[in-house]
Amino acid sequence: MAVPKTIILPLLLLICGAALGAPAYEGYLRNGNFEEPPKKTDIKKTVLVGKTALPEWEITGFVEYISGGPQPGGMYFPVAHGVHAVRLGNEATISQKLQVKPGSLYALTFGASRTCAQDEVLRVSVPPQSGDLPLQTLYNSFGGDVYAWAFVAMTSQVTVTFHNPGVQEDPACGPLLDAVAIKELVHPMYTKGNLVKNGGFEEGPHRLVNSTQGVLLPPKQEDLTSPLPGWIIESLKAVKFIDSKYFNVPFGHAAIELVAGKESAIAQVIRTSPGQTYSLSFAVGDAKNDCHGAMMVEAFAARDTLKVPHTSVGGGHFKKTSFKFKAVEARTRITFFSGFYHSKKTDIGSLCGPVIDEIVVSHVA
């Protein structure tokens, strides 16, 4: 997604705010888990009636308030992060106003899944920024995929909107939304001896308290507004932000799982000196999440490439590796993706892949 030029000034404010050590906000939006129900007069069967029918939110169009589990007509709606959720029908929206810090970077974390059509899309917007999240790929066979999307606040009050831009034959068809949280992100700074920002992935989106699946970072995210600060999600599919509470993480509290083969890639542009030789080191392993098989991580820097094999038996093992590259320009892109596609051994409907962590680029004397 393109980054508006108007983001540059707020980004400078963001850097200043981080330097001042301002406390970051994190948690659910008001009624972000939708467990505060509508009044009986504001709902007919499952359909919400009136723009303020959903407490703390404004709605437009065909919006349903549903309970998870089997539905009339034989459908089953997974609500992985509570009991209730909303379904956005044709052209429907829900929105909420938030007080924020101008110039700060925020990430929204939310549970979302499709309910009918293969080509369902969820549009998330905080004007003037917006992004379309394709939901046709189910990364988790049990439903309840969790996504993150980030924005830079332009003013002290913003409106967060979730929109189903599609039009299906069944007007009720559309994305299911079952939890919405927000986190103010800290702009990453360089650390001594490393030209990579946020190389350990310690700064990232909010993890829903009752979610064990990690957080999917949507494709085509620019580094200035990425939910993984400092990094570009440049692939056609998402990558997964995982934490040490539910996954094996090589270092620290977080890492990245490349869950969609060559369609799942992250990159960062670093400052280099043409002709200078650098060392790129990183850790490769598995998340101890039933992902087995012969894995391969491919790393690129300038004109050099390294393929790192890792045979996973699902034990959470990892290894560190490195290679040298010579910079050609003043800016060098480093890129990582998985060479193969994987799914869990006992659940072939859930995508998985190799884990990368602790990425360091340093000068070679």
mmCIF file of C-alpha atoms in Angstrom:
data_model
loop_
_atom_site.group_PDB
_atom_site.id
_atom_site.type_symbol
_atom_site.label_atom_id
_atom_site.label_comp_id
_atom_site.label_asym_id
_atom_site.label_seq_id
_atom_site.Cartn_x
_atom_site.Cartn_y
_atom_site.Cartn_z
ATOM 1 C CA MET A 1 0.000 0.000 0.000
ATOM 2 C CA ALA A 2 1.362 3.425 -0.882
ATOM 3 C CA VAL A 3 2.335 5.742 1.956
ATOM 4 C CA PRO A 4 0.848 9.253 1.619
ATOM 5 C CA LYS A 5 3.359 12.083 1.655
ATOM 6 C CA THR A 6 1.394 13.557 4.551
ATOM 7 C CA ILE A 7 2.746 10.767 6.741
ATOM 8 C CA ILE A 8 6.307 12.117 6.658
ATOM 9 C CA LEU A 9 5.694 14.978 9.133
ATOM 10 C CA PRO A 10 3.780 12.797 11.611
ATOM 11 C CA LEU A 11 6.606 10.269 11.317
ATOM 12 C CA LEU A 12 9.044 12.912 12.554
ATOM 13 C CA LEU A 13 6.715 13.527 15.486
ATOM 14 C CA LEU A 14 6.647 9.791 16.087
ATOM 15 C CA ILE A 15 10.426 9.630 16.360
ATOM 16 C CA CYS A 16 10.429 12.554 18.791
ATOM 17 C CA GLY A 17 7.704 10.923 20.878
ATOM 18 C CA ALA A 18 9.704 7.721 21.111
ATOM 19 C CA ALA A 19 12.779 9.662 22.185
ATOM 20 C CA LEU A 20 10.798 11.305 24.987
ATOM 21 C CA GLY A 21 9.752 7.886 26.262
ATOM 22 C CA ALA A 22 6.016 8.595 26.118
ATOM 23 C CA PRO A 23 4.003 5.675 27.497
ATOM 24 C CA ALA A 24 2.429 3.475 24.834
ATOM 25 C CA TYR A 25 -1.258 2.533 24.850
ATOM 26 C CA GLU A 26 -2.369 -1.078 24.368
ATOM 27 C CA GLY A 27 -5.667 -2.957 24.750
ATOM 28 C CA TYR A 28 -9.143 -3.600 23.362
ATOM 29 C CA LEU A 29 -11.142 -0.848 21.721
ATOM 30 C CA ARG A 30 -14.337 0.050 23.589
ATOM 31 C CA ASN A 31 -16.485 -3.074 23.365
ATOM 32 C CA GLY A 32 -13.728 -4.370 21.122
ATOM 33 C CA ASN A 33 -14.658 -7.984 21.838
ATOM 34 C CA PHE A 34 -18.366 -7.298 21.130
ATOM 35 C CA GLU A 35 -19.413 -8.929 24.389
ATOM 36 C CA GLU A 36 -21.569 -5.937 25.380
ATOM 37 C CA PRO A 37 -24.801 -6.868 23.580
ATOM 38 C CA PRO A 38 -27.249 -4.560 21.807
ATOM 39 C CA LYS A 39 -30.560 -3.645 23.411
ATOM 40 C CA LYS A 40 -33.405 -5.997 22.527
ATOM 41 C CA THR A 41 -35.069 -3.113 20.670
ATOM 42 C CA ASP A 42 -31.949 -2.677 18.487
ATOM 43 C CA ILE A 43 -31.820 -6.185 17.037
ATOM 44 C CA LYS A 44 -34.188 -8.314 14.963
ATOM 45 C CA LYS A 45 -33.123 -11.947 15.153
ATOM 46 C CA THR A 46 -29.424 -11.364 14.365
ATOM 47 C CA VAL A 47 -29.669 -8.118 12.364
ATOM 48 C CA LEU A 48 -28.706 -4.864 14.098
ATOM 49 C CA VAL A 49 -31.177 -2.000 13.591
ATOM 50 C CA GLY A 50 -29.978 1.622 13.729
ATOM 51 C CA LYS A 51 -26.529 3.152 13.438
ATOM 52 C CA THR A 52 -25.894 3.022 17.219
ATOM 53 C CA ALA A 53 -27.334 -0.467 17.768
ATOM 54 C CA LEU A 54 -23.906 -1.957 18.512
ATOM 55 C CA PRO A 55 -22.684 -0.411 21.805
ATOM 56 C CA GLU A 56 -19.650 1.899 21.357
ATOM 57 C CA TRP A 57 -19.738 1.483 17.547
ATOM 58 C CA GLU A 58 -21.514 3.116 14.623
ATOM 59 C CA ILE A 59 -22.796 0.843 11.889
ATOM 60 C CA THR A 60 -24.087 1.186 8.344
ATOM 61 C CA GLY A 61 -25.668 -1.414 6.123
ATOM 62 C CA PHE A 62 -26.442 -5.056 6.893
ATOM 63 C CA VAL A 63 -24.589 -5.926 10.133
ATOM 64 C CA GLU A 64 -25.356 -9.046 12.160
ATOM 65 C CA TYR A 65 -24.597 -9.695 15.828
ATOM 66 C CA ILE A 66 -23.971 -13.418 16.114
ATOM 67 C CA SER A 67 -22.944 -16.043 18.630
ATOM 68 C CA GLY A 68 -20.248 -18.524 17.687
ATOM 69 C CA GLY A 69 -21.063 -22.105 16.754
ATOM 70 C CA PRO A 70 -23.671 -23.772 14.525
ATOM 71 C CA GLN A 71 -25.962 -21.384 12.656
ATOM 72 C CA PRO A 72 -29.409 -21.751 11.066
ATOM 73 C CA GLY A 73 -29.031 -23.230 7.604
ATOM 74 C CA GLY A 74 -26.147 -25.508 8.547
ATOM 75 C CA MET A 75 -23.286 -22.993 8.663
ATOM 76 C CA TYR A 76 -20.761 -22.846 11.476
ATOM 77 C CA PHE A 77 -19.164 -19.579 12.594
ATOM 78 C CA PRO A 78 -15.961 -19.844 14.629
ATOM 79 C CA VAL A 79 -15.626 -17.140 17.285
ATOM 80 C CA ALA A 80 -12.163 -17.892 18.564
ATOM 81 C CA HIS A 81 -11.751 -14.944 20.942
ATOM 82 C CA GLY A 82 -14.985 -14.849 22.886
ATOM 83 C CA VAL A 83 -18.666 -15.651 22.455
ATOM 84 C CA HIS A 84 -19.984 -12.931 20.134
ATOM 85 C CA ALA A 85 -18.928 -11.396 16.843
ATOM 86 C CA VAL A 86 -20.250 -9.197 14.046
ATOM 87 C CA ARG A 87 -20.724 -10.142 10.418
ATOM 88 C CA LEU A 88 -20.509 -7.442 7.776
ATOM 89 C CA GLY A 89 -22.912 -7.966 4.899
ATOM 90 C CA ASN A 90 -22.871 -6.230 1.502
ATOM 91 C CA GLU A 91 -21.205 -2.792 1.788
ATOM 92 C CA ALA A 92 -21.648 -2.821 5.586
ATOM 93 C CA THR A 93 -19.354 -0.945 7.981
ATOM 94 C CA ILE A 94 -18.657 -0.606 11.679
ATOM 95 C CA SER A 95 -16.607 2.310 12.989
ATOM 96 C CA GLN A 96 -15.372 3.858 16.210
ATOM 97 C CA LYS A 97 -13.694 7.163 17.082
ATOM 98 C CA LEU A 98 -10.446 6.985 19.065
ATOM 99 C CA GLN A 99 -8.306 9.516 20.884
ATOM 100 C CA VAL A 100 -4.691 9.129 19.766
ATOM 101 C CA LYS A 101 -1.362 10.958 19.640
ATOM 102 C CA PRO A 102 -0.771 12.805 16.365
ATOM 103 C CA GLY A 103 2.253 11.355 14.600
ATOM 104 C CA SER A 104 2.255 8.087 16.518
ATOM 105 C CA LEU A 105 2.241 4.694 14.827
ATOM 106 C CA TYR A 106 -0.551 2.336 15.893
ATOM 107 C CA ALA A 107 -1.367 -1.264 15.024
ATOM 108 C CA LEU A 108 -4.879 -2.683 15.092
ATOM 109 C CA THR A 109 -5.128 -6.399 15.908
ATOM 110 C CA PHE A 110 -8.364 -8.207 15.090
ATOM 111 C CA GLY A 111 -9.841 -11.643 14.490
ATOM 112 C CA ALA A 112 -11.304 -11.977 10.987
ATOM 113 C CA SER A 113 -12.472 -14.764 8.710
ATOM 114 C CA ARG A 114 -14.670 -15.264 5.658
ATOM 115 C CA THR A 115 -18.095 -16.851 5.973
ATOM 116 C CA CYS A 116 -19.356 -17.445 2.417
ATOM 117 C CA ALA A 117 -17.511 -16.336 -0.680
ATOM 118 C CA GLN A 118 -13.967 -17.294 -1.584
ATOM 119 C CA ASP A 119 -13.097 -13.725 -2.571
ATOM 120 C CA GLU A 120 -14.205 -11.892 0.582
ATOM 121 C CA VAL A 121 -12.181 -8.797 1.476
ATOM 122 C CA LEU A 122 -12.083 -6.779 4.679
ATOM 123 C CA ARG A 123 -11.218 -3.102 4.195
ATOM 124 C CA VAL A 124 -9.650 -1.356 7.181
ATOM 125 C CA SER A 125 -9.275 2.402 7.173
ATOM 126 C CA VAL A 126 -8.123 5.316 9.273
ATOM 127 C CA PRO A 127 -8.277 8.209 6.792
ATOM 128 C CA PRO A 128 -6.348 8.964 4.724
ATOM 129 C CA GLN A 129 -4.870 5.474 5.072
ATOM 130 C CA SER A 130 -6.706 2.286 4.130
ATOM 131 C CA GLY A 131 -5.939 -1.288 3.210
ATOM 132 C CA ASP A 132 -7.785 -4.280 1.767
ATOM 133 C CA LEU A 133 -7.171 -7.611 3.468
ATOM 134 C CA PRO A 134 -7.975 -10.605 1.245
ATOM 135 C CA LEU A 135 -9.533 -13.361 3.347
ATOM 136 C CA GLN A 136 -9.651 -16.168 0.783
ATOM 137 C CA THR A 137 -6.610 -17.892 2.338
ATOM 138 C CA LEU A 138 -7.446 -19.652 5.597
ATOM 139 C CA TYR A 139 -4.199 -19.949 7.511
ATOM 140 C CA ASN A 140 -5.826 -21.854 10.371
ATOM 141 C CA SER A 141 -8.281 -24.701 9.730
ATOM 142 C CA PHE A 142 -10.214 -23.908 12.906
ATOM 143 C CA GLY A 143 -11.018 -20.373 11.744
ATOM 144 C CA GLY A 144 -10.346 -17.282 13.792
ATOM 145 C CA ASP A 145 -7.252 -16.004 11.993
ATOM 146 C CA VAL A 146 -5.827 -12.903 13.690
ATOM 147 C CA TYR A 147 -4.523 -9.996 11.613
ATOM 148 C CA ALA A 148 -2.725 -6.722 12.296
ATOM 149 C CA TRP A 149 -2.864 -3.486 10.284
ATOM 150 C CA ALA A 150 -1.046 -0.265 11.148
ATOM 151 C CA PHE A 151 -1.553 3.452 10.610
ATOM 152 C CA VAL A 152 0.055 6.757 11.516
ATOM 153 C CA ALA A 153 -2.317 9.092 13.379
ATOM 154 C CA MET A 154 -2.745 12.418 11.583
ATOM 155 C CA THR A 155 -4.899 14.112 14.235
ATOM 156 C CA SER A 156 -5.756 13.649 17.923
ATOM 157 C CA GLN A 157 -9.036 11.927 17.007
ATOM 158 C CA VAL A 158 -9.322 9.288 14.306
ATOM 159 C CA THR A 159 -12.093 7.035 13.043
ATOM 160 C CA VAL A 160 -11.334 3.339 12.678
ATOM 161 C CA THR A 161 -13.612 1.680 10.116
ATOM 162 C CA PHE A 162 -14.053 -1.941 9.074
ATOM 163 C CA HIS A 163 -15.854 -2.272 5.757
ATOM 164 C CA ASN A 164 -17.026 -5.104 3.543
ATOM 165 C CA PRO A 165 -16.644 -3.614 0.040
ATOM 166 C CA GLY A 166 -18.062 -6.706 -1.669
ATOM 167 C CA VAL A 167 -21.519 -7.368 -3.064
ATOM 168 C CA GLN A 168 -22.695 -10.983 -2.924
ATOM 169 C CA GLU A 169 -25.964 -12.593 -4.011
ATOM 170 C CA ASP A 170 -26.709 -13.243 -0.339
ATOM 171 C CA PRO A 171 -26.657 -9.756 1.277
ATOM 172 C CA ALA A 172 -25.660 -11.249 4.642
ATOM 173 C CA CYS A 173 -22.449 -12.778 3.268
ATOM 174 C CA GLY A 174 -19.290 -11.109 4.406
ATOM 175 C CA PRO A 175 -16.354 -11.110 6.819
ATOM 176 C CA LEU A 176 -16.724 -12.115 10.453
ATOM 177 C CA LEU A 177 -15.016 -9.805 12.980
ATOM 178 C CA ASP A 178 -14.673 -11.082 16.525
ATOM 179 C CA ALA A 179 -12.175 -8.924 18.437
ATOM 180 C CA VAL A 180 -10.448 -5.566 17.888
ATOM 181 C CA ALA A 181 -7.485 -4.256 19.891
ATOM 182 C CA ILE A 182 -4.911 -1.509 19.389
ATOM 183 C CA LYS A 183 -1.301 -0.923 20.340
ATOM 184 C CA GLU A 184 0.849 2.163 20.042
ATOM 185 C CA LEU A 185 4.109 1.047 18.471
ATOM 186 C CA VAL A 186 7.563 2.408 19.191
ATOM 187 C CA HIS A 187 9.548 3.504 16.164
ATOM 188 C CA PRO A 188 12.606 1.192 16.041
ATOM 189 C CA MET A 189 16.043 2.642 16.582
ATOM 190 C CA TYR A 190 19.424 1.254 15.558
ATOM 191 C CA THR A 191 21.300 -0.794 18.142
ATOM 192 C CA LYS A 192 25.070 -0.855 18.446
ATOM 193 C CA GLY A 193 26.697 -3.175 15.942
ATOM 194 C CA ASN A 194 23.556 -3.786 13.890
ATOM 195 C CA LEU A 195 22.383 -1.937 10.783
ATOM 196 C CA VAL A 196 18.968 -3.645 10.942
ATOM 197 C CA LYS A 197 16.103 -2.033 12.843
ATOM 198 C CA ASN A 198 13.948 -4.331 14.969
ATOM 199 C CA GLY A 199 16.064 -7.284 13.894
ATOM 200 C CA GLY A 200 14.768 -9.415 16.771
ATOM 201 C CA PHE A 201 11.107 -8.557 16.001
ATOM 202 C CA GLU A 202 10.549 -7.543 19.623
ATOM 203 C CA GLU A 203 8.392 -4.579 18.595
ATOM 204 C CA GLY A 204 5.164 -5.702 16.986
ATOM 205 C CA PRO A 205 1.371 -5.699 17.237
ATOM 206 C CA HIS A 206 -0.826 -6.546 20.216
ATOM 207 C CA ARG A 207 -1.377 -10.257 20.837
ATOM 208 C CA LEU A 208 -4.985 -10.990 21.766
ATOM 209 C CA VAL A 209 -4.997 -12.368 25.296
ATOM 210 C CA ASN A 210 -6.957 -15.497 24.429
ATOM 211 C CA SER A 211 -5.338 -16.214 21.049
ATOM 212 C CA THR A 212 -2.786 -18.979 20.585
ATOM 213 C CA GLN A 213 -2.383 -18.696 16.793
ATOM 214 C CA GLY A 214 -0.040 -15.741 16.417
ATOM 215 C CA VAL A 215 -0.800 -12.586 14.403
ATOM 216 C CA LEU A 216 -0.858 -12.489 10.608
ATOM 217 C CA LEU A 217 0.794 -9.460 9.033
ATOM 218 C CA PRO A 218 -0.954 -8.736 5.719
ATOM 219 C CA PRO A 219 0.893 -8.541 2.395
ATOM 220 C CA LYS A 220 2.164 -5.363 0.763
ATOM 221 C CA GLN A 221 2.847 -3.362 3.927
ATOM 222 C CA GLU A 222 5.297 -0.462 3.584
ATOM 223 C CA ASP A 223 7.956 -0.013 6.269
ATOM 224 C CA LEU A 224 6.702 3.429 7.409
ATOM 225 C CA THR A 225 3.278 2.024 8.305
ATOM 226 C CA SER A 226 4.059 -1.625 8.906
ATOM 227 C CA PRO A 227 2.608 -3.448 11.942
ATOM 228 C CA LEU A 228 6.126 -4.886 12.218
ATOM 229 C CA PRO A 229 8.096 -1.642 12.654
ATOM 230 C CA GLY A 230 11.058 -1.288 10.324
ATOM 231 C CA TRP A 231 10.028 -4.147 8.045
ATOM 232 C CA ILE A 232 8.264 -4.390 4.680
ATOM 233 C CA ILE A 233 5.788 -7.215 4.110
ATOM 234 C CA GLU A 234 6.326 -7.390 0.375
ATOM 235 C CA SER A 235 4.794 -10.749 -0.495
ATOM 236 C CA LEU A 236 1.446 -11.900 -1.893
ATOM 237 C CA LYS A 237 0.525 -13.678 1.344
ATOM 238 C CA ALA A 238 0.863 -12.852 5.022
ATOM 239 C CA VAL A 239 3.684 -13.651 7.414
ATOM 240 C CA LYS A 240 3.016 -14.572 11.035
ATOM 241 C CA PHE A 241 4.201 -12.675 14.116
ATOM 242 C CA ILE A 242 4.642 -15.238 16.899
ATOM 243 C CA ASP A 243 5.458 -14.865 20.588
ATOM 244 C CA SER A 244 7.269 -17.005 23.138
ATOM 245 C CA LYS A 245 4.108 -17.657 25.185
ATOM 246 C CA TYR A 246 2.697 -20.133 22.664
ATOM 247 C CA PHE A 247 5.587 -20.796 20.255
ATOM 248 C CA ASN A 248 9.248 -21.664 20.403
ATOM 249 C CA VAL A 249 11.138 -18.437 19.714
ATOM 250 C CA PRO A 250 14.927 -18.598 19.206
ATOM 251 C CA PHE A 251 15.690 -15.304 20.999
ATOM 252 C CA GLY A 252 13.693 -12.856 23.114
ATOM 253 C CA HIS A 253 9.906 -12.773 23.104
ATOM 254 C CA ALA A 254 8.962 -12.729 19.403
ATOM 255 C CA ALA A 255 9.922 -13.990 15.944
ATOM 256 C CA ILE A 256 8.520 -14.316 12.409
ATOM 257 C CA GLU A 257 7.095 -17.521 10.909
ATOM 258 C CA LEU A 258 7.080 -17.666 7.094
ATOM 259 C CA VAL A 259 3.779 -19.466 6.603
ATOM 260 C CA ALA A 260 3.161 -19.279 2.846
ATOM 261 C CA GLY A 261 6.311 -20.408 1.060
ATOM 262 C CA LYS A 262 7.696 -18.035 -1.562
ATOM 263 C CA GLU A 263 4.487 -16.012 -1.255
ATOM 264 C CA SER A 264 5.488 -15.063 2.313
ATOM 265 C CA ALA A 265 8.413 -12.631 2.493
ATOM 266 C CA ILE A 266 9.759 -9.778 4.595
ATOM 267 C CA ALA A 267 12.370 -7.195 3.664
ATOM 268 C CA GLN A 268 14.184 -4.159 5.011
ATOM 269 C CA VAL A 269 16.234 -1.484 3.269
ATOM 270 C CA ILE A 270 19.406 -0.686 5.214
ATOM 271 C CA ARG A 271 22.086 1.975 4.814
ATOM 272 C CA THR A 272 25.330 0.716 3.335
ATOM 273 C CA SER A 273 28.508 2.015 1.711
ATOM 274 C CA PRO A 274 29.112 0.868 -1.891
ATOM 275 C CA GLY A 275 32.027 -1.555 -2.070
ATOM 276 C CA GLN A 276 31.950 -2.283 1.676
ATOM 277 C CA THR A 277 31.646 -5.914 2.796
ATOM 278 C CA TYR A 278 29.031 -6.806 5.420
ATOM 279 C CA SER A 279 28.008 -9.876 7.372
ATOM 280 C CA LEU A 280 24.335 -10.887 7.544
ATOM 281 C CA SER A 281 23.532 -13.332 10.351
ATOM 282 C CA PHE A 282 20.193 -14.756 11.479
ATOM 283 C CA ALA A 283 18.564 -17.700 13.234
ATOM 284 C CA VAL A 284 16.431 -20.329 11.473
ATOM 285 C CA GLY A 285 14.257 -22.942 13.157
ATOM 286 C CA ASP A 286 10.739 -24.164 13.781
ATOM 287 C CA ALA A 287 8.103 -22.886 16.203
ATOM 288 C CA LYS A 288 7.454 -26.254 17.932
ATOM 289 C CA ASN A 289 3.932 -26.104 16.528
ATOM 290 C CA ASP A 290 3.667 -29.462 14.718
ATOM 291 C CA CYS A 291 5.354 -28.135 11.579
ATOM 292 C CA HIS A 292 7.492 -30.989 10.218
ATOM 293 C CA GLY A 293 9.613 -31.588 7.154
ATOM 294 C CA ALA A 294 12.486 -30.250 5.095
ATOM 295 C CA MET A 295 12.407 -26.463 5.333
ATOM 296 C CA MET A 296 14.398 -23.860 3.444
ATOM 297 C CA VAL A 297 14.887 -20.163 4.175
ATOM 298 C CA GLU A 298 16.299 -18.062 1.345
ATOM 299 C CA ALA A 299 18.065 -14.802 2.211
ATOM 300 C CA PHE A 300 19.049 -12.077 -0.248
ATOM 301 C CA ALA A 301 21.355 -9.080 0.210
ATOM 302 C CA ALA A 302 22.616 -6.997 -2.729
ATOM 303 C CA ARG A 303 23.772 -9.580 -5.321
ATOM 304 C CA ASP A 304 24.330 -12.390 -2.847
ATOM 305 C CA THR A 305 22.026 -15.200 -1.782
ATOM 306 C CA LEU A 306 22.044 -17.882 0.899
ATOM 307 C CA LYS A 307 19.772 -20.915 1.115
ATOM 308 C CA VAL A 308 19.525 -22.331 4.634
ATOM 309 C CA PRO A 309 18.029 -25.818 5.006
ATOM 310 C CA HIS A 310 16.379 -26.866 8.265
ATOM 311 C CA THR A 311 14.867 -30.292 8.865
ATOM 312 C CA SER A 312 12.092 -29.905 11.394
ATOM 313 C CA VAL A 313 10.812 -32.689 13.615
ATOM 314 C CA GLY A 314 8.558 -30.237 15.436
ATOM 315 C CA GLY A 315 10.889 -29.933 18.404
ATOM 316 C CA GLY A 316 11.529 -26.197 18.331
ATOM 317 C CA HIS A 317 15.153 -26.512 17.254
ATOM 318 C CA PHE A 318 17.054 -23.677 15.578
ATOM 319 C CA LYS A 319 20.486 -22.770 14.276
ATOM 320 C CA LYS A 320 22.351 -19.564 13.521
ATOM 321 C CA THR A 321 23.851 -18.922 10.138
ATOM 322 C CA SER A 322 25.563 -16.072 8.284
ATOM 323 C CA PHE A 323 27.002 -14.996 4.972
ATOM 324 C CA LYS A 324 28.937 -12.043 3.609
ATOM 325 C CA PHE A 325 27.808 -9.645 0.917
ATOM 326 C CA LYS A 326 29.292 -6.600 -0.793
ATOM 327 C CA ALA A 327 27.136 -3.499 -0.995
ATOM 328 C CA VAL A 328 26.544 -2.104 -4.481
ATOM 329 C CA GLU A 329 24.592 1.020 -3.518
ATOM 330 C CA ALA A 330 24.007 3.309 -0.542
ATOM 331 C CA ARG A 331 20.781 1.439 0.184
ATOM 332 C CA THR A 332 20.676 -2.367 0.282
ATOM 333 C CA ARG A 333 17.527 -4.470 0.501
ATOM 334 C CA ILE A 334 17.707 -7.629 2.595
ATOM 335 C CA THR A 335 14.906 -10.135 1.972
ATOM 336 C CA PHE A 336 13.832 -13.435 3.535
ATOM 337 C CA PHE A 337 11.314 -16.007 2.320
ATOM 338 C CA SER A 338 10.524 -19.689 2.670
ATOM 339 C CA GLY A 339 11.536 -21.930 -0.206
ATOM 340 C CA PHE A 340 8.781 -24.502 0.399
ATOM 341 C CA TYR A 341 5.151 -24.712 1.468
ATOM 342 C CA HIS A 342 4.239 -26.470 4.714
ATOM 343 C CA SER A 343 1.212 -27.432 6.765
ATOM 344 C CA LYS A 344 0.969 -28.950 10.219
ATOM 345 C CA LYS A 345 1.533 -32.699 10.415
ATOM 346 C CA THR A 346 -1.725 -33.482 12.230
ATOM 347 C CA ASP A 347 -3.735 -30.596 10.734
ATOM 348 C CA ILE A 348 -3.050 -30.187 7.026
ATOM 349 C CA GLY A 349 -5.489 -27.279 6.836
ATOM 350 C CA SER A 350 -3.253 -25.057 8.990
ATOM 351 C CA LEU A 351 -0.314 -23.406 7.229
ATOM 352 C CA CYS A 352 3.073 -23.154 8.902
ATOM 353 C CA GLY A 353 6.724 -22.713 8.016
ATOM 354 C CA PRO A 354 10.240 -21.893 9.165
ATOM 355 C CA VAL A 355 10.917 -19.307 11.859
ATOM 356 C CA ILE A 356 13.490 -16.522 11.483
ATOM 357 C CA ASP A 357 14.854 -14.324 14.268
ATOM 358 C CA GLU A 358 17.804 -12.240 15.466
ATOM 359 C CA ILE A 359 18.743 -10.651 12.144
ATOM 360 C CA VAL A 360 22.002 -8.716 12.321
ATOM 361 C CA VAL A 361 23.986 -6.882 9.625
ATOM 362 C CA SER A 362 27.425 -5.638 10.615
ATOM 363 C CA HIS A 363 30.542 -4.241 8.948
ATOM 364 C CA VAL A 364 33.341 -6.635 8.089
ATOM 365 C CA ALA A 365 36.687 -5.097 8.877
#
